[in-house]
Coordinates of C-alpha atoms in Angstrom, one line a residue:
M1 CA -0.2 0.0 0.1
E2 CA 2.9 2.2 1.0
N3 CA 4.9 1.4 -2.7
Y4 CA 0.9 2.9 -4.2
N5 CA 0.8 6.0 -2.1
L6 CA 4.3 6.7 -3.5
N7 CA 3.6 5.8 -7.0
M8 CA 0.6 7.7 -7.1
K9 CA 2.3 10.6 -5.9
E10 CA 5.2 10.7 -8.4
A11 CA 2.8 10.0 -11.8
L12 CA 1.0 13.2 -9.9
S13 CA 3.8 15.2 -9.7
K14 CA 5.0 15.0 -13.1
F15 CA 1.4 15.7 -14.7
I16 CA 1.8 18.6 -12.7
S17 CA 5.2 19.2 -13.8
S18 CA 4.0 18.6 -17.3
F19 CA 0.9 21.2 -17.3
L20 CA 2.5 23.6 -16.4
T21 CA 5.7 23.4 -18.9
N22 CA 2.7 23.7 -21.6
L23 CA 0.2 26.1 -19.9
R24 CA 1.2 28.9 -22.4
T25 CA 0.3 26.5 -25.3
I26 CA -2.8 24.4 -24.2
I27 CA -4.3 28.2 -23.8
F28 CA -3.8 29.4 -26.6
A29 CA -5.7 25.5 -27.8
F30 CA -8.2 26.5 -26.3
I31 CA -8.5 29.9 -28.2
I32 CA -8.0 28.2 -30.8
S33 CA -10.5 26.0 -30.1
V34 CA -13.3 28.6 -29.3
I35 CA -12.8 31.0 -32.8
I36 CA -12.9 27.6 -34.8
W37 CA -16.7 26.5 -32.4
L38 CA -18.3 30.7 -32.8
A39 CA -16.7 30.1 -36.8
I40 CA -18.4 26.9 -37.8
S41 CA -21.7 28.4 -36.1
F42 CA -22.4 31.1 -37.7
Q43 CA -21.4 30.1 -40.6
F44 CA -23.3 26.4 -40.8
F45 CA -26.7 27.4 -37.2
P46 CA -30.4 28.6 -39.2
D47 CA -30.7 32.1 -39.1
I48 CA -32.6 33.6 -35.0
I49 CA -35.4 35.4 -34.9
L50 CA -35.4 38.5 -32.1
T51 CA -39.0 41.2 -30.8
V52 CA -38.4 44.6 -29.6
E53 CA -40.6 46.7 -28.3
V54 CA -41.4 49.1 -30.2
P55 CA -43.2 53.4 -29.7
V56 CA -46.3 53.9 -32.4
S57 CA -46.7 57.6 -33.1
A58 CA -50.0 58.3 -34.6
E59 CA -49.0 61.3 -37.3
P60 CA -52.1 63.0 -38.8
T61 CA -52.3 63.1 -42.6
A62 CA -52.8 66.4 -44.0
Y63 CA -56.0 66.4 -45.0
M64 CA -56.5 65.2 -41.2
N65 CA -54.5 68.1 -40.4
D66 CA -57.5 70.1 -43.7
V67 CA -60.5 68.9 -42.6
S68 CA -59.5 69.4 -38.9
L69 CA -59.6 64.9 -38.2
E70 CA -57.3 64.3 -34.6
L71 CA -57.1 61.6 -33.0
A72 CA -59.4 61.6 -29.6
D73 CA -57.2 60.6 -27.0
E74 CA -53.2 60.6 -26.8
L75 CA -52.1 57.3 -28.8
D76 CA -50.0 55.7 -25.4
E77 CA -49.0 52.0 -27.2
T78 CA -45.6 49.2 -28.7
V79 CA -45.8 47.1 -31.0
T80 CA -43.5 44.4 -31.0
V81 CA -41.3 44.0 -34.1
S82 CA -39.9 41.1 -35.1
F83 CA -36.4 40.9 -37.1
E84 CA -34.7 37.8 -38.0
G85 CA -31.0 36.6 -39.6
K86 CA -27.8 35.5 -38.5
R87 CA -26.5 36.7 -34.8
S88 CA -23.2 38.6 -36.6
E89 CA -26.4 40.9 -38.5
I90 CA -29.2 41.7 -35.8
S91 CA -27.4 41.5 -32.3
S92 CA -26.6 44.7 -32.8
L93 CA -30.3 45.7 -33.9
N94 CA -32.5 47.6 -31.0
A95 CA -35.9 48.9 -31.1
D96 CA -33.9 52.6 -32.3
D97 CA -33.8 50.9 -35.5
F98 CA -36.6 51.1 -36.3
Y99 CA -40.2 52.9 -36.0
A100 CA -44.5 52.0 -36.1
Y101 CA -47.2 54.6 -37.6
L102 CA -50.8 54.4 -37.3
D103 CA -51.6 54.4 -41.6
F104 CA -54.4 57.3 -41.7
S105 CA -54.5 57.5 -45.2
D106 CA -57.5 55.7 -45.1
I107 CA -59.2 58.2 -43.0
K108 CA -61.6 60.2 -44.4
M109 CA -64.4 61.0 -41.7
A110 CA -64.3 60.6 -37.9
G111 CA -66.2 57.9 -36.2
Y112 CA -64.1 54.3 -34.9
Q113 CA -62.0 53.2 -36.9
D114 CA -59.9 50.6 -37.2
V115 CA -55.9 51.1 -38.8
A116 CA -53.6 49.2 -39.5
V117 CA -50.2 49.9 -37.7
K118 CA -47.1 50.6 -39.7
V119 CA -43.0 49.7 -39.2
K120 CA -40.5 50.4 -41.1
V121 CA -36.5 50.2 -41.1
K122 CA -34.6 53.2 -39.9
D123 CA -31.6 51.8 -42.8
E124 CA -33.0 50.5 -46.3
L125 CA -29.4 47.9 -45.0
N126 CA -32.2 46.5 -43.0
A127 CA -35.1 45.9 -44.0
R128 CA -34.7 42.4 -44.6
F129 CA -33.9 41.2 -41.4
L130 CA -37.6 42.6 -41.5
R131 CA -40.6 40.5 -40.5
T132 CA -43.4 42.4 -41.0
D133 CA -46.7 41.6 -39.9
D134 CA -49.6 43.8 -42.3
S135 CA -53.0 42.4 -40.2
V136 CA -51.7 44.1 -36.8
L137 CA -54.5 46.8 -36.5
R138 CA -55.7 49.1 -33.1
T139 CA -59.5 50.4 -33.7
V140 CA -59.3 54.3 -32.4
K141 CA -61.8 56.8 -32.2
I142 CA -60.6 60.0 -34.6
I143 CA -63.7 63.5 -34.1
Q144 CA -63.9 66.4 -35.9
T145 CA -62.3 69.5 -34.3
A146 CA -64.0 72.8 -34.7
E147 CA -62.8 76.6 -33.2
K148 CA -65.3 79.4 -32.4
T149 CA -64.5 82.7 -31.3
L150 CA -68.0 84.8 -28.7
R151 CA -68.2 87.5 -27.8
I152 CA -69.1 87.0 -24.0
I153 CA -72.4 88.0 -22.4
P154 CA -72.0 89.5 -18.3
D155 CA -75.5 87.4 -16.6
V156 CA -75.7 90.0 -13.0
Q157 CA -79.1 88.4 -11.7
K158 CA -78.1 87.8 -8.3
L159 CA -77.0 90.6 -7.5
E160 CA -77.9 93.5 -5.2
T161 CA -77.3 96.6 -4.2
T162 CA -78.5 98.7 -0.9
G163 CA -78.5 102.1 -0.4
G164 CA -81.0 103.4 -3.1
M165 CA -77.9 102.4 -6.1
M166 CA -78.8 100.6 -9.5
I167 CA -76.5 98.6 -11.4
E168 CA -76.2 99.8 -14.6
S169 CA -76.1 97.7 -17.1
A170 CA -75.4 99.0 -20.2
G171 CA -71.3 99.7 -18.4
I172 CA -71.1 96.4 -17.2
V173 CA -67.3 96.3 -18.5
I174 CA -65.7 92.1 -18.7
T175 CA -62.4 91.9 -19.2
P176 CA -61.7 90.3 -21.4
D177 CA -64.4 90.7 -23.6
V178 CA -64.8 87.7 -25.7
I179 CA -63.6 84.4 -25.9
T180 CA -61.9 81.6 -27.7
I181 CA -63.7 77.7 -27.8
S182 CA -62.8 74.3 -29.5
G183 CA -63.2 71.1 -29.2
E184 CA -66.1 68.5 -31.3
K185 CA -67.0 69.8 -33.7
P186 CA -70.2 69.1 -33.0
L187 CA -70.4 69.8 -29.5
I188 CA -68.6 73.3 -30.5
D189 CA -71.5 73.7 -33.2
S190 CA -74.2 74.0 -30.5
V191 CA -72.6 76.4 -28.3
H192 CA -75.4 79.7 -29.5
S193 CA -73.7 82.2 -27.0
V194 CA -71.3 82.6 -23.7
R195 CA -71.9 84.2 -20.7
V196 CA -71.0 85.1 -17.8
R197 CA -72.1 84.7 -14.0
V198 CA -71.5 87.3 -11.2
V199 CA -71.7 86.5 -7.2
S200 CA -71.0 88.6 -4.8
D201 CA -71.8 87.2 -0.5
E202 CA -72.4 91.1 0.3
P203 CA -74.8 93.9 -1.7
L204 CA -72.7 96.9 -4.3
I205 CA -72.7 100.1 -2.8
T206 CA -69.5 101.2 -5.1
T207 CA -68.5 99.9 -8.1
T208 CA -67.0 96.5 -7.9
V209 CA -65.1 94.7 -9.8
L210 CA -65.8 90.3 -9.8
N211 CA -64.6 87.5 -10.7
G212 CA -67.4 85.8 -13.2
E213 CA -68.1 81.8 -14.2
L214 CA -68.3 80.8 -17.2
E215 CA -71.6 79.0 -19.2
F216 CA -72.1 77.6 -22.5
L217 CA -76.3 78.5 -23.8
D218 CA -77.8 76.5 -26.6
S219 CA -80.1 78.0 -28.9
R220 CA -82.3 78.2 -26.7
G221 CA -80.5 79.2 -23.2
N222 CA -80.2 76.0 -22.3
I223 CA -77.1 75.5 -20.5
I224 CA -74.3 73.2 -22.2
L225 CA -71.6 71.1 -19.9
N226 CA -69.0 72.3 -20.7
D227 CA -66.8 68.7 -20.9
G228 CA -65.4 68.9 -23.4
I229 CA -64.8 72.5 -24.9
Y230 CA -61.4 73.9 -24.3
T231 CA -60.6 77.5 -23.1
E232 CA -57.4 79.5 -22.8
E233 CA -56.2 79.4 -19.3
R234 CA -58.0 83.3 -18.3
A235 CA -59.9 84.7 -15.3
F236 CA -62.6 86.2 -16.6
N237 CA -63.4 90.2 -14.7
V238 CA -66.6 91.6 -14.5
T239 CA -66.4 95.0 -13.7
V240 CA -70.0 96.1 -12.0
P241 CA -70.6 100.2 -12.3
V242 CA -73.0 100.9 -9.1
F243 CA -74.7 104.0 -9.9
K244 CA -77.3 106.0 -8.1
R245 CA -80.0 108.2 -10.2
K246 CA -82.0 111.2 -9.4
T247 CA -83.9 113.8 -11.7
L248 CA -82.4 117.0 -11.1
P249 CA -83.3 120.8 -12.2
L250 CA -80.8 121.7 -15.0
E251 CA -79.7 125.7 -14.1
V252 CA -78.1 128.8 -15.8
S253 CA -75.6 131.4 -14.2
I254 CA -75.8 134.8 -16.1
I255 CA -72.5 137.1 -15.2
A256 CA -73.2 140.3 -15.6
P257 CA -72.2 144.5 -13.6
D258 CA -73.3 145.0 -10.1
N259 CA -75.8 147.8 -11.7
F260 CA -78.1 145.7 -14.6
E261 CA -81.4 144.2 -13.1
L262 CA -80.8 141.3 -13.6
D263 CA -83.9 139.0 -13.0
S264 CA -85.3 140.9 -15.7
L265 CA -83.3 138.0 -18.2
Y266 CA -83.7 135.4 -15.6
N267 CA -87.7 136.0 -15.4
K268 CA -87.2 135.4 -19.2
M269 CA -85.2 133.2 -18.7
S270 CA -86.6 128.8 -19.8
I271 CA -83.6 126.2 -20.2
E272 CA -85.0 123.2 -22.8
P273 CA -85.5 120.6 -21.3
K274 CA -85.3 121.5 -18.1
D275 CA -83.8 118.3 -16.1
L276 CA -81.8 115.7 -16.7
T277 CA -81.2 112.5 -14.9
I278 CA -78.3 111.7 -13.9
A279 CA -76.2 108.7 -11.7
S280 CA -73.3 109.4 -9.9
P281 CA -71.6 106.4 -8.4
N282 CA -71.9 107.2 -4.9
D283 CA -74.5 108.7 -2.8
S284 CA -73.0 112.0 -3.3
I285 CA -76.3 112.9 -5.9
D286 CA -77.6 113.4 -2.2
N287 CA -76.0 116.4 -1.8
L288 CA -77.8 118.3 -5.1
E289 CA -80.6 120.2 -5.7
G290 CA -80.6 121.0 -8.7
L291 CA -77.6 120.7 -11.5
N292 CA -75.8 124.0 -13.0
I293 CA -74.1 123.3 -16.6
G294 CA -72.3 127.0 -16.6
T295 CA -71.6 130.5 -16.9
I296 CA -72.8 133.5 -19.4
S297 CA -71.4 136.4 -19.4
L298 CA -73.5 139.1 -20.5
S299 CA -71.1 140.7 -22.9
D300 CA -72.0 136.9 -24.9
I301 CA -76.0 137.3 -25.0
T302 CA -75.9 139.0 -28.6
L303 CA -80.3 140.0 -30.1
G304 CA -79.3 136.6 -32.1
Y305 CA -79.1 134.4 -28.5
L306 CA -81.9 136.4 -27.5
E307 CA -84.0 134.7 -29.9
N308 CA -83.4 132.0 -31.4
G309 CA -81.4 130.3 -27.1
I310 CA -78.0 129.4 -26.7
P311 CA -76.8 126.4 -27.5
I312 CA -74.7 124.7 -23.8
Q313 CA -72.8 121.5 -24.1
I314 CA -73.4 119.7 -20.6
T315 CA -70.4 118.5 -19.4
L316 CA -71.4 116.3 -16.1
P317 CA -68.1 115.8 -13.8
E318 CA -66.2 113.3 -12.2
G319 CA -67.6 109.6 -12.8
Y320 CA -70.9 111.1 -12.7
E321 CA -72.8 109.7 -16.3
N322 CA -75.8 111.7 -18.0
I323 CA -79.0 109.0 -17.7
S324 CA -80.6 111.1 -20.2
G325 CA -78.7 111.0 -22.5
N326 CA -78.8 115.2 -23.6
N327 CA -75.9 116.1 -25.4
E328 CA -77.0 119.9 -25.0
V329 CA -79.6 122.4 -23.6
R330 CA -80.9 125.4 -24.9
V331 CA -81.1 128.7 -22.7
I332 CA -84.6 130.2 -24.9
F333 CA -85.3 133.6 -23.5
D334 CA -89.1 134.4 -24.2
E335 CA -90.9 138.1 -24.0
I336 CA -88.4 139.4 -26.1
G337 CA -90.5 141.5 -28.8
D338 CA -89.3 144.8 -27.9
Y339 CA -85.1 144.4 -27.6
D340 CA -82.9 145.4 -30.4
V341 CA -78.8 146.2 -30.6
R342 CA -78.0 150.1 -31.6
T343 CA -74.3 151.3 -33.0
F344 CA -72.7 153.6 -30.6
Q345 CA -69.0 155.8 -31.0
V346 CA -68.3 155.5 -27.2
S347 CA -64.9 157.6 -26.5
T348 CA -62.3 156.8 -24.8
A349 CA -62.8 160.5 -22.9
N350 CA -65.4 157.9 -20.9
F351 CA -62.7 155.4 -19.9
N352 CA -61.3 155.3 -16.9
N353 CA -58.2 153.5 -16.1
L354 CA -57.5 151.6 -12.6
N355 CA -54.4 149.8 -10.9
I356 CA -52.0 151.9 -13.1
P357 CA -49.0 150.9 -12.1
S358 CA -46.7 153.1 -9.7
G359 CA -44.7 155.2 -11.7
F360 CA -46.5 154.8 -15.2
K361 CA -48.5 157.0 -17.1
V362 CA -51.1 156.3 -19.5
D363 CA -52.2 158.3 -22.4
Y364 CA -55.1 156.7 -25.1
I365 CA -54.4 156.6 -29.1
T366 CA -57.7 155.4 -30.3
R367 CA -60.0 158.4 -29.1
T368 CA -63.4 157.0 -30.0
I369 CA -64.5 153.0 -30.6
T370 CA -67.8 151.3 -32.4
V371 CA -69.8 150.0 -29.7
K372 CA -73.0 147.9 -30.3
V373 CA -75.9 147.3 -27.0
V374 CA -78.9 145.6 -26.5
G375 CA -81.2 146.1 -24.3
P376 CA -85.5 147.4 -24.7
S377 CA -86.1 149.5 -27.3
N378 CA -87.4 152.4 -25.2
V379 CA -83.8 152.1 -23.4
I380 CA -81.2 151.5 -25.7
Y381 CA -83.2 154.8 -28.1
S382 CA -82.8 157.2 -25.2
M383 CA -79.7 156.7 -24.6
T384 CA -76.5 158.5 -26.0
S385 CA -73.0 157.0 -26.4
A386 CA -72.1 159.8 -22.6
D387 CA -74.6 156.7 -21.2
I388 CA -71.1 153.9 -21.6
I389 CA -67.8 153.6 -19.8
G390 CA -65.8 151.9 -20.1
A391 CA -62.8 150.9 -17.7
I392 CA -59.3 149.3 -18.3
N393 CA -57.9 147.4 -15.7
F394 CA -54.0 146.5 -14.4
A395 CA -54.7 144.8 -12.4
G396 CA -51.9 141.4 -12.7
V397 CA -51.1 143.1 -16.0
N398 CA -46.8 141.9 -14.7
D399 CA -45.0 142.5 -18.4
I400 CA -46.8 147.1 -18.2
S401 CA -43.6 148.5 -19.8
V402 CA -42.8 152.2 -21.6
G403 CA -44.6 152.1 -25.5
E404 CA -47.9 150.6 -26.7
H405 CA -49.8 148.0 -26.6
S406 CA -52.9 146.9 -26.9
I407 CA -55.2 146.6 -23.7
G408 CA -58.8 145.2 -23.1
V409 CA -61.5 147.3 -22.1
R410 CA -64.1 146.6 -20.2
L411 CA -67.4 148.4 -20.9
T412 CA -70.7 148.5 -19.2
V413 CA -74.0 150.7 -19.8
E414 CA -73.5 153.4 -17.4
G415 CA -76.8 153.8 -14.0
S416 CA -78.3 151.9 -11.0
N417 CA -81.1 148.8 -12.4
V418 CA -80.0 148.9 -15.9
Y419 CA -81.8 147.0 -18.0
A420 CA -78.9 147.3 -21.1
W421 CA -76.1 145.9 -22.1
A422 CA -73.0 146.0 -24.0
I423 CA -72.4 143.1 -26.6
G424 CA -69.2 141.6 -27.6
D425 CA -65.0 142.0 -26.8
Y426 CA -63.1 145.3 -27.5
K427 CA -59.6 146.2 -27.7
I428 CA -58.3 150.3 -27.3
D429 CA -54.9 151.4 -27.7
I430 CA -53.3 153.0 -25.0
E431 CA -49.4 154.6 -25.2
V432 CA -46.8 153.7 -21.6
S433 CA -43.8 156.2 -20.5
N434 CA -42.8 157.2 -17.4

C-alpha cells in the first residue's frame, strides 16, 4: 500500500510539472478551438429571430389636418417588432433601428376606425431582416374638431345693491370680453352664446370688480356642460358699475356788472330740457338739488341769442353718468320782442384807468370805438354814447412797459338797475410812459 501511494504521488507530480510546462500551449489551443467553434456556428447554424418593443406614433395626414380630423386620445402604445437573420448580423439591432406608426391614409371621416400599424426600418440596409405583419390593427376613435370665437355676455341677475344704488347694466365691462372655444365639432356647433355669471356675498354699494364663472348656452338658452369644451386658462373680471340716479332741474348763471338788473333776463329765461337724469357712483348725488350746467357772460348774449336761444354743452362731474342722454341744452328767452341792438361811437374820454402801476402814465391813442348795445328798444334808443363807460384794469398785468400797447377794455352802461348791456370784446391802443 505504501508503494502504491508513492507511485500515485510521483505520477501526480509529473502531471503537474508537465501541465505547467505546456500551459501556454494549452491556453492557445483552447482559444483556437473557441474561435473555430464560433466560426462554424456562425456559418452553419440557422438564422435567429429577435424581438423588440417599438413605440407607435400617430401623425395625422394632410387631409386630416385640412378637415380638422384628429385622434381623440393620446396614443401611448408599443408594438412587438420581429427581425430575423444571422446572429452576427442582427445582434446589434434594437428598438431605435425601427419606427412604427398608425396608417391614417384611409381616414376620411370621424368615428371608430380600424387602423393598420405599419413598421419600417430607419436604415434600408436592415429592411431584409424585418418580419412584417400587415394584419396588426388598432381600433381608434377619430374626432373632427372646430374652433369658435364668441363675445361674452354678462349675467348679473344674482347681484343685489343697497342704499338706493342701482346696477348700470349698459356700463358693465368684461375683461377679456371675447373667448375662443375648441373641441369636437358637434359640441362646438351647439354653443350659441357664452355668458359670465357673477355673484357677490354682499350687496353692492359702489362699482366693484368681480370674478365670473363661464357658462355655455345653446340656441334655446339651455346650459351646455362644458366637458369637452376647451378654452384658454384665463380669469374673467367683470366690472359692475353701481350708480345712484336722480333727476335734477337745470340751472344756468349769468355773469353781469353789479348795476345790471339780472331779473330782467332771469324772468324771461328757460332751459330746454328743463331737467336731466344723472347717476353718480356714490351717494354724493343726494347733496344736489339742481345741476348748474355753466355760466354765461352778459356781454356774450347777442340779439341773435335772445331770439334763437343759446346752446350749451353739458359737462358732468367726474364719475357721473348722463342717463337722459342729452348732450346739449338750449337757454331760451321769451318776451323779448321789444329788444333790439344799437351801435354807438363811444369816446375814450369816458374810460377810466384802474390800478396803474406806480411811476407809469397812460395816454389813449384810440379816441373812439364802435360799441353795440342790446336792450329794450325804449331803453337803448333813449341812450347816448355818454351813457357807456369803459374801465381799463391794470391789475395782474405784469409785463407793462414804456411804449404802445393794445389792451382790453370793459364796457358797461352807466346807471343803477340798468336793462341794457354792451356785447362783444373790445380793445384800444394806449401809450405807456414814465
